Short mmCIF file of C-alpha atoms in Angstrom, two decimals:
data_model
loop_
_atom_site.label_atom_id
_atom_site.label_comp_id
_atom_site.label_asym_id
_atom_site.label_seq_id
_atom_site.Cartn_x
_atom_site.Cartn_y
_atom_site.Cartn_z
CA MET A 1 11.02 -25.06 -3.06
CA TYR A 2 8.70 -22.67 -4.89
CA PHE A 3 11.46 -20.12 -5.47
CA ALA A 4 13.69 -22.79 -7.00
CA LEU A 5 11.02 -23.29 -9.66
CA LEU A 6 10.96 -19.60 -10.49
CA PHE A 7 14.71 -18.90 -10.41
CA PRO A 8 16.60 -22.22 -10.70
CA ASP A 9 20.05 -22.41 -9.14
CA SER A 10 21.93 -23.26 -12.32
CA PRO A 11 24.33 -21.64 -14.82
CA ARG A 12 21.30 -20.88 -16.95
CA GLU A 13 19.72 -18.49 -14.44
CA THR A 14 18.14 -15.51 -16.14
CA ALA A 15 20.04 -12.23 -16.35
CA TYR A 16 17.30 -10.70 -14.25
CA SER A 17 17.72 -13.11 -11.36
CA LEU A 18 21.48 -12.61 -11.41
CA LYS A 19 21.07 -8.84 -11.26
CA LEU A 20 18.51 -9.25 -8.48
CA ALA A 21 20.96 -11.28 -6.43
CA GLN A 22 23.69 -8.71 -6.96
CA ASP A 23 21.43 -5.81 -6.02
CA SER A 24 20.18 -7.57 -2.92
CA GLU A 25 23.70 -7.98 -1.59
CA ARG A 26 24.35 -4.25 -1.64
CA SER A 27 23.95 -2.19 1.50
CA LEU A 28 20.42 -2.16 2.88
CA PRO A 29 18.81 0.33 5.28
CA GLN A 30 19.19 -0.32 8.98
CA PRO A 31 15.95 -1.06 10.85
CA SER A 32 14.17 1.83 12.52
CA ALA A 33 10.69 3.25 12.94
CA ALA A 34 9.06 5.34 10.25
CA THR A 35 9.89 8.99 10.75
CA THR A 36 9.08 12.38 9.32
CA PRO A 37 12.04 13.65 7.29
CA ALA A 38 14.41 15.48 9.61
CA SER A 39 14.56 19.24 9.26
CA LYS A 40 15.27 21.86 11.91
CA SER A 41 14.00 24.74 9.79
CA LEU A 42 11.03 23.37 7.80
CA PRO A 43 7.50 22.58 9.05
CA ARG A 44 6.38 18.97 8.59
CA SER A 45 4.47 19.68 5.37
CA GLN A 46 7.44 21.38 3.72
CA ALA A 47 9.82 18.73 5.01
CA TRP A 48 7.77 16.05 3.26
CA LYS A 49 7.62 18.01 0.03
CA GLN A 50 11.39 18.40 0.03
CA HIS A 51 12.06 14.77 0.93
CA ILE A 52 9.73 13.38 -1.75
CA HIS A 53 11.17 15.66 -4.43
CA GLU A 54 14.75 14.68 -3.58
CA ALA A 55 13.83 10.97 -3.47
CA CYS A 56 12.10 11.14 -6.85
CA VAL A 57 15.08 12.92 -8.39
CA ASN A 58 17.50 10.34 -6.97
CA LEU A 59 15.30 7.52 -8.27
CA ARG A 60 15.06 9.22 -11.66
CA MET A 61 11.27 9.26 -11.46
CA VAL A 62 10.84 12.88 -12.53
CA GLY A 63 11.01 14.44 -15.96
CA ASN A 64 9.73 12.36 -18.85
CA VAL A 65 6.89 10.56 -17.08
CA LYS A 66 3.41 9.48 -18.10
CA PRO A 67 0.39 11.60 -17.09
CA LEU A 68 -1.82 10.54 -14.21
CA SER A 69 -3.79 7.41 -15.05
CA GLU A 70 -7.52 7.04 -14.55
CA GLU A 71 -6.74 4.50 -11.86
CA THR A 72 -4.77 7.06 -9.86
CA LEU A 73 -7.47 9.70 -10.35
CA GLU A 74 -10.03 7.17 -9.14
CA ASN A 75 -7.97 6.57 -5.99
CA ILE A 76 -8.10 10.24 -4.96
CA LEU A 77 -11.07 11.45 -2.88
CA VAL A 78 -12.16 15.09 -3.07
CA ASP A 79 -13.65 17.31 -0.36
CA ASP A 80 -14.43 20.64 -2.02
CA LYS A 81 -15.85 22.27 1.11
CA HIS A 82 -12.59 21.87 3.03
CA LYS A 83 -10.29 21.77 -0.01
CA LEU A 84 -8.82 18.33 0.66
CA LEU A 85 -7.50 15.59 -1.61
CA TYR A 86 -6.77 12.16 -0.16
CA CYS A 87 -5.17 9.32 -2.11
CA GLN A 88 -6.47 5.98 -0.87
CA ILE A 89 -4.17 3.00 -0.47
CA PRO A 90 -5.85 -0.28 0.55
CA LYS A 91 -4.67 -1.80 3.85
CA VAL A 92 -3.50 1.65 5.04
CA ALA A 93 -6.42 3.21 6.96
CA SER A 94 -8.38 3.79 3.75
CA THR A 95 -11.65 2.67 5.35
CA THR A 96 -11.13 5.06 8.26
CA TRP A 97 -10.52 8.02 5.98
CA ARG A 98 -13.48 7.13 3.76
CA ARG A 99 -15.61 7.29 6.91
CA MET A 100 -14.17 10.70 7.77
CA PHE A 101 -14.76 12.06 4.26
CA LEU A 102 -18.36 10.85 4.44
CA GLN A 103 -18.74 12.66 7.74
CA LEU A 104 -17.26 15.85 6.27
CA SER A 105 -19.62 15.65 3.29
CA GLY A 106 -22.64 15.83 5.60
CA THR A 107 -24.48 13.11 3.70
CA LEU A 108 -24.71 10.84 6.75
CA GLY A 109 -26.60 13.33 8.91
CA ASN A 110 -26.34 12.28 12.55
CA THR A 111 -25.26 8.73 11.72
CA ASP A 112 -21.99 7.75 13.33
CA PRO A 113 -19.72 6.86 10.39
CA PHE A 114 -17.92 4.30 12.57
CA SER A 115 -21.16 2.40 13.09
CA ILE A 116 -21.36 1.60 9.37
CA SER A 117 -19.86 -1.68 8.18
CA SER A 118 -16.64 -1.61 6.20
CA ASN A 119 -18.35 -3.33 3.29
CA ASP A 120 -21.00 -0.61 3.11
CA ILE A 121 -18.37 2.12 3.38
CA HIS A 122 -16.65 0.77 0.28
CA HIS A 123 -19.77 -0.07 -1.71
CA LYS A 124 -23.14 1.26 -0.54
CA TYR A 125 -21.84 4.73 0.31
CA ASP A 126 -19.32 5.12 -2.50
CA ASP A 127 -21.78 7.26 -4.48
CA ASN A 128 -21.64 9.80 -1.65
CA LEU A 129 -17.92 10.30 -2.19
CA VAL A 130 -16.35 12.38 -4.97
CA HIS A 131 -13.35 10.93 -6.79
CA LEU A 132 -10.98 13.12 -8.78
CA SER A 133 -11.79 10.99 -11.83
CA ASP A 134 -15.42 12.21 -11.60
CA LEU A 135 -14.38 15.77 -12.42
CA PRO A 136 -13.49 17.45 -15.76
CA LYS A 137 -9.82 17.91 -16.61
CA GLU A 138 -9.63 21.60 -15.73
CA GLY A 139 -11.30 20.92 -12.38
CA ARG A 140 -8.78 18.21 -11.60
CA GLU A 141 -5.81 20.44 -12.33
CA MET A 142 -7.13 23.25 -10.13
CA ARG A 143 -7.66 20.95 -7.18
CA LEU A 144 -4.29 19.25 -7.60
CA ARG A 145 -2.69 22.68 -7.55
CA ASP A 146 -4.64 24.39 -4.76
CA TYR A 147 -5.98 21.77 -2.32
CA PHE A 148 -4.26 20.20 0.68
CA LYS A 149 -3.12 16.81 -0.61
CA PHE A 150 -2.23 13.88 1.61
CA VAL A 151 -1.67 10.14 1.53
CA TYR A 152 -1.20 7.45 4.18
CA VAL A 153 1.40 4.70 3.86
CA ARG A 154 2.54 1.69 5.86
CA GLU A 155 5.74 -0.28 6.26
CA PRO A 156 5.75 -2.31 3.01
CA PHE A 157 6.69 -5.72 4.43
CA GLU A 158 3.91 -5.45 7.01
CA ARG A 159 1.37 -4.34 4.40
CA ILE A 160 2.23 -7.31 2.17
CA LEU A 161 1.62 -9.71 5.05
CA SER A 162 -1.57 -7.89 6.04
CA ALA A 163 -2.90 -8.18 2.47
CA TYR A 164 -2.08 -11.90 2.37
CA LYS A 165 -3.77 -12.66 5.69
CA ASN A 166 -6.80 -10.49 4.94
CA LYS A 167 -7.41 -11.59 1.36
CA PHE A 168 -6.41 -15.25 1.45
CA LYS A 169 -6.75 -16.46 5.04
CA SER A 170 -9.63 -14.53 6.60
CA LYS A 171 -13.34 -15.41 6.67
CA LEU A 172 -14.37 -12.10 5.13
CA LYS A 173 -16.63 -12.14 2.08
CA SER A 174 -14.00 -10.33 0.05
CA ALA A 175 -11.53 -13.13 0.78
CA ASP A 176 -13.70 -15.58 -1.18
CA TYR A 177 -13.25 -13.45 -4.28
CA PHE A 178 -9.47 -13.16 -3.82
CA ARG A 179 -9.02 -16.88 -3.18
CA THR A 180 -10.88 -17.64 -6.40
CA ARG A 181 -9.62 -14.75 -8.54
CA PHE A 182 -5.97 -14.81 -7.46
CA GLY A 183 -5.32 -17.77 -5.16
CA LYS A 184 -6.25 -20.48 -7.62
CA ARG A 185 -4.22 -18.91 -10.44
CA ILE A 186 -1.18 -18.44 -8.20
CA ALA A 187 -1.35 -22.10 -7.16
CA GLU A 188 -1.68 -23.17 -10.79
CA GLN A 189 1.41 -21.20 -11.79
CA TYR A 190 3.76 -21.43 -8.80
CA ARG A 191 2.95 -24.63 -6.89
CA ASP A 192 5.06 -27.75 -7.30
CA PRO A 193 3.31 -29.74 -8.65
CA PRO A 194 0.95 -27.08 -10.09
CA LEU A 195 -2.65 -27.04 -8.97
CA ARG A 196 -4.67 -29.11 -11.41
CA SER A 197 -7.83 -30.13 -9.55
CA ALA A 198 -10.97 -28.53 -10.93
CA ASN A 199 -12.59 -29.00 -7.53
CA ASP A 200 -10.02 -26.83 -5.71
CA THR A 201 -11.56 -23.40 -6.24
CA ASP A 202 -9.65 -21.31 -3.70
CA GLY A 203 -6.04 -22.33 -4.22
CA GLY A 204 -5.27 -22.32 -0.49
CA ILE A 205 -2.00 -20.56 -1.27
CA THR A 206 0.83 -20.26 1.21
CA PHE A 207 2.64 -17.03 2.01
CA GLU A 208 5.67 -18.39 0.14
CA GLU A 209 3.60 -18.95 -3.00
CA PHE A 210 2.17 -15.44 -2.70
CA VAL A 211 5.63 -13.87 -2.42
CA THR A 212 6.86 -16.01 -5.34
CA TYR A 213 4.14 -14.45 -7.46
CA LEU A 214 5.01 -10.93 -6.27
CA VAL A 215 8.71 -11.11 -7.13
CA ASP A 216 8.20 -12.77 -10.53
CA PHE A 217 8.95 -9.95 -13.00
CA ARG A 218 7.38 -12.11 -15.72
CA LYS A 219 4.13 -12.53 -13.81
CA ARG A 220 1.03 -13.18 -15.88
CA ILE A 221 -1.29 -12.37 -12.99
CA LYS A 222 -1.89 -8.63 -12.77
CA MET A 223 -1.03 -6.81 -9.56
CA ASN A 224 -3.96 -5.84 -7.35
CA GLU A 225 -4.29 -2.52 -5.53
CA HIS A 226 -4.11 -4.29 -2.16
CA TRP A 227 -0.45 -5.15 -2.74
CA GLU A 228 0.50 -2.74 -5.52
CA ARG A 229 3.35 -0.35 -4.70
CA PHE A 230 2.46 3.01 -3.14
CA HIS A 231 4.24 5.06 -5.78
CA LYS A 232 2.27 3.26 -8.51
CA LEU A 233 -1.07 3.92 -6.83
CA CYS A 234 -0.63 7.55 -5.78
CA ARG A 235 2.19 8.87 -8.00
CA PRO A 236 4.11 11.02 -5.47
CA CYS A 237 6.63 12.03 -8.15
CA LEU A 238 3.83 13.69 -10.13
CA ILE A 239 1.51 14.89 -7.36
CA ASP A 240 2.95 17.46 -4.95
CA TYR A 241 1.63 15.97 -1.70
CA ASP A 242 1.52 18.29 1.29
CA PHE A 243 1.72 15.52 3.86
CA VAL A 244 2.43 11.82 4.21
CA GLY A 245 0.78 10.05 7.12
CA HIS A 246 2.14 6.78 8.50
CA LEU A 247 -0.15 4.07 9.81
CA GLU A 248 2.40 3.42 12.57
CA GLN A 249 1.65 6.87 14.02
CA MET A 250 -1.95 7.17 12.85
CA SER A 251 -3.25 9.26 15.75
CA GLU A 252 -0.46 11.84 15.67
CA ASP A 253 -0.50 12.26 11.90
CA THR A 254 -4.30 12.42 11.68
CA GLN A 255 -4.36 15.09 14.35
CA TYR A 256 -1.78 17.06 12.38
CA ILE A 257 -3.97 16.96 9.25
CA LEU A 258 -7.05 18.03 11.21
CA ASP A 259 -5.20 20.88 12.93
CA SER A 260 -3.59 22.06 9.69
CA ASN A 261 -6.99 22.31 8.02
CA PHE A 262 -9.00 23.69 10.98
CA LEU A 263 -11.02 20.50 11.29
CA SER A 264 -10.31 19.56 14.90
CA ASP A 265 -13.77 20.73 15.96
CA SER A 266 -15.49 18.82 13.15
CA LEU A 267 -13.69 15.49 13.39
CA LYS A 268 -11.91 13.51 16.05
CA VAL A 269 -9.05 11.10 15.72
CA PRO A 270 -10.63 7.62 15.84
CA SER A 271 -9.39 5.04 18.30
CA ARG A 272 -8.16 1.66 17.14
CA LYS A 273 -11.45 0.11 18.33
CA GLU A 274 -13.56 2.68 16.44
CA SER A 275 -11.55 1.98 13.31
CA ASN A 276 -12.57 -1.70 13.64
CA TYR A 277 -8.99 -2.93 14.15
CA GLY A 278 -10.04 -5.51 16.67
CA HIS A 279 -7.65 -8.20 15.46
CA LYS A 280 -4.03 -8.61 16.46
CA GLU A 281 -1.66 -6.18 14.81
CA THR A 282 0.09 -7.63 11.77
CA SER A 283 3.46 -6.72 13.28
CA THR A 284 3.03 -9.56 15.81
CA PHE A 285 3.11 -12.11 12.95
CA MET A 286 6.10 -10.77 11.02
CA LYS A 287 8.74 -13.19 12.33
CA GLU A 288 6.41 -16.19 12.03
CA TYR A 289 5.73 -15.64 8.33
CA TYR A 290 8.94 -14.10 7.00
CA SER A 291 11.19 -16.65 8.73
CA LYS A 292 9.70 -19.29 6.40
CA LEU A 293 11.00 -17.51 3.30
CA PRO A 294 14.48 -17.92 1.77
CA ARG A 295 16.71 -14.97 2.63
CA TRP A 296 17.24 -14.01 -1.01
CA ALA A 297 13.47 -14.00 -1.54
CA ILE A 298 13.04 -11.37 1.18
CA ARG A 299 15.83 -9.34 -0.40
CA SER A 300 14.09 -9.64 -3.78
CA LEU A 301 10.88 -8.42 -2.18
CA TYR A 302 12.76 -5.43 -0.81
CA GLN A 303 14.14 -4.64 -4.26
CA MET A 304 10.64 -4.71 -5.69
CA TYR A 305 9.30 -2.24 -3.11
CA LYS A 306 12.54 -0.29 -2.76
CA ALA A 307 11.14 2.94 -4.22
CA ASP A 308 8.38 2.95 -1.60
CA PHE A 309 10.95 2.56 1.18
CA ILE A 310 12.95 5.50 -0.16
CA ILE A 311 10.16 7.89 -1.13
CA PHE A 312 8.20 7.41 2.08
CA ASN A 313 11.20 7.27 4.42
CA TYR A 314 10.87 3.67 5.62
CA THR A 315 13.57 1.23 6.60
CA ILE A 316 13.40 -2.54 6.94
CA PRO A 317 11.68 -3.61 10.19
CA ALA A 318 13.90 -5.26 12.79
CA GLU A 319 12.18 -8.65 12.58
CA VAL A 320 12.79 -8.90 8.83
CA ALA A 321 16.28 -7.40 8.94
CA ALA A 322 17.32 -10.05 11.47
CA ILE A 323 16.19 -12.83 9.13
CA MET A 324 17.98 -11.24 6.17
CA SER A 325 21.27 -11.03 8.03
CA VAL A 326 21.35 -14.65 9.20
#
């Protein structure tokens, strides 16, 4: 119902929606797990560098591009002692890695970083972390050139659902802000009939309304970092990342980063419990939520995040692919 409001099924459909429908009918990736780019001769770091470069060239995202924005520079944490740069992406182990950078900085003393609340990690202790945006231009360029640079990503469809559940349906304090700041406005713009009650302050938006907002190329509500595309947040076509970690294989990839930088004696790979992931994994809810969406809407969502799938070597998860093929 909501999607019919946005892209009506009539001869007067916009040129954009027609193109979207045509693109979505083209061949799509087959479902599989996230994998490191295959290479028999290159180490994992070099394999990622090669894969990202080739993906960016194929997507025409190299060449005449804008310089790094302040937002991207703000996303990147710096550890000068161990020569590390980490680009944070919300809903992709960012809290865990902030804890580990705090531990590496030595500012916590003997305090267990995993005993600190997530809210404090992102607010109270932020002054103890160095962001690339804090440094002068020449200092940024040196670190971007010489330091070990890494980023963590997550299957895009799962991250979208995780962001929705966490920011609009949970009882967390941050959810109150998102329900008011985004939920109400989404309901006002995409609900049929539109939200009009001044007393309804949280919107109470459905997953369908949220996705309607995401795929609207004319959206008047700015994207938030919790559901913004990876390549927009961390600019892999401009930054020569040494490694891409996947949330789906968090332990293995974290151990690789620690080993590669001689940090295995200083840090340990946190368990799921230590990382405060006590709730059910989002993957267990995929079929329940995505089966309620029109097939073309899921295909439109894929088109929107397509560059992330390609650059970071993801394919559509089996649960979503099955719905799309019905």
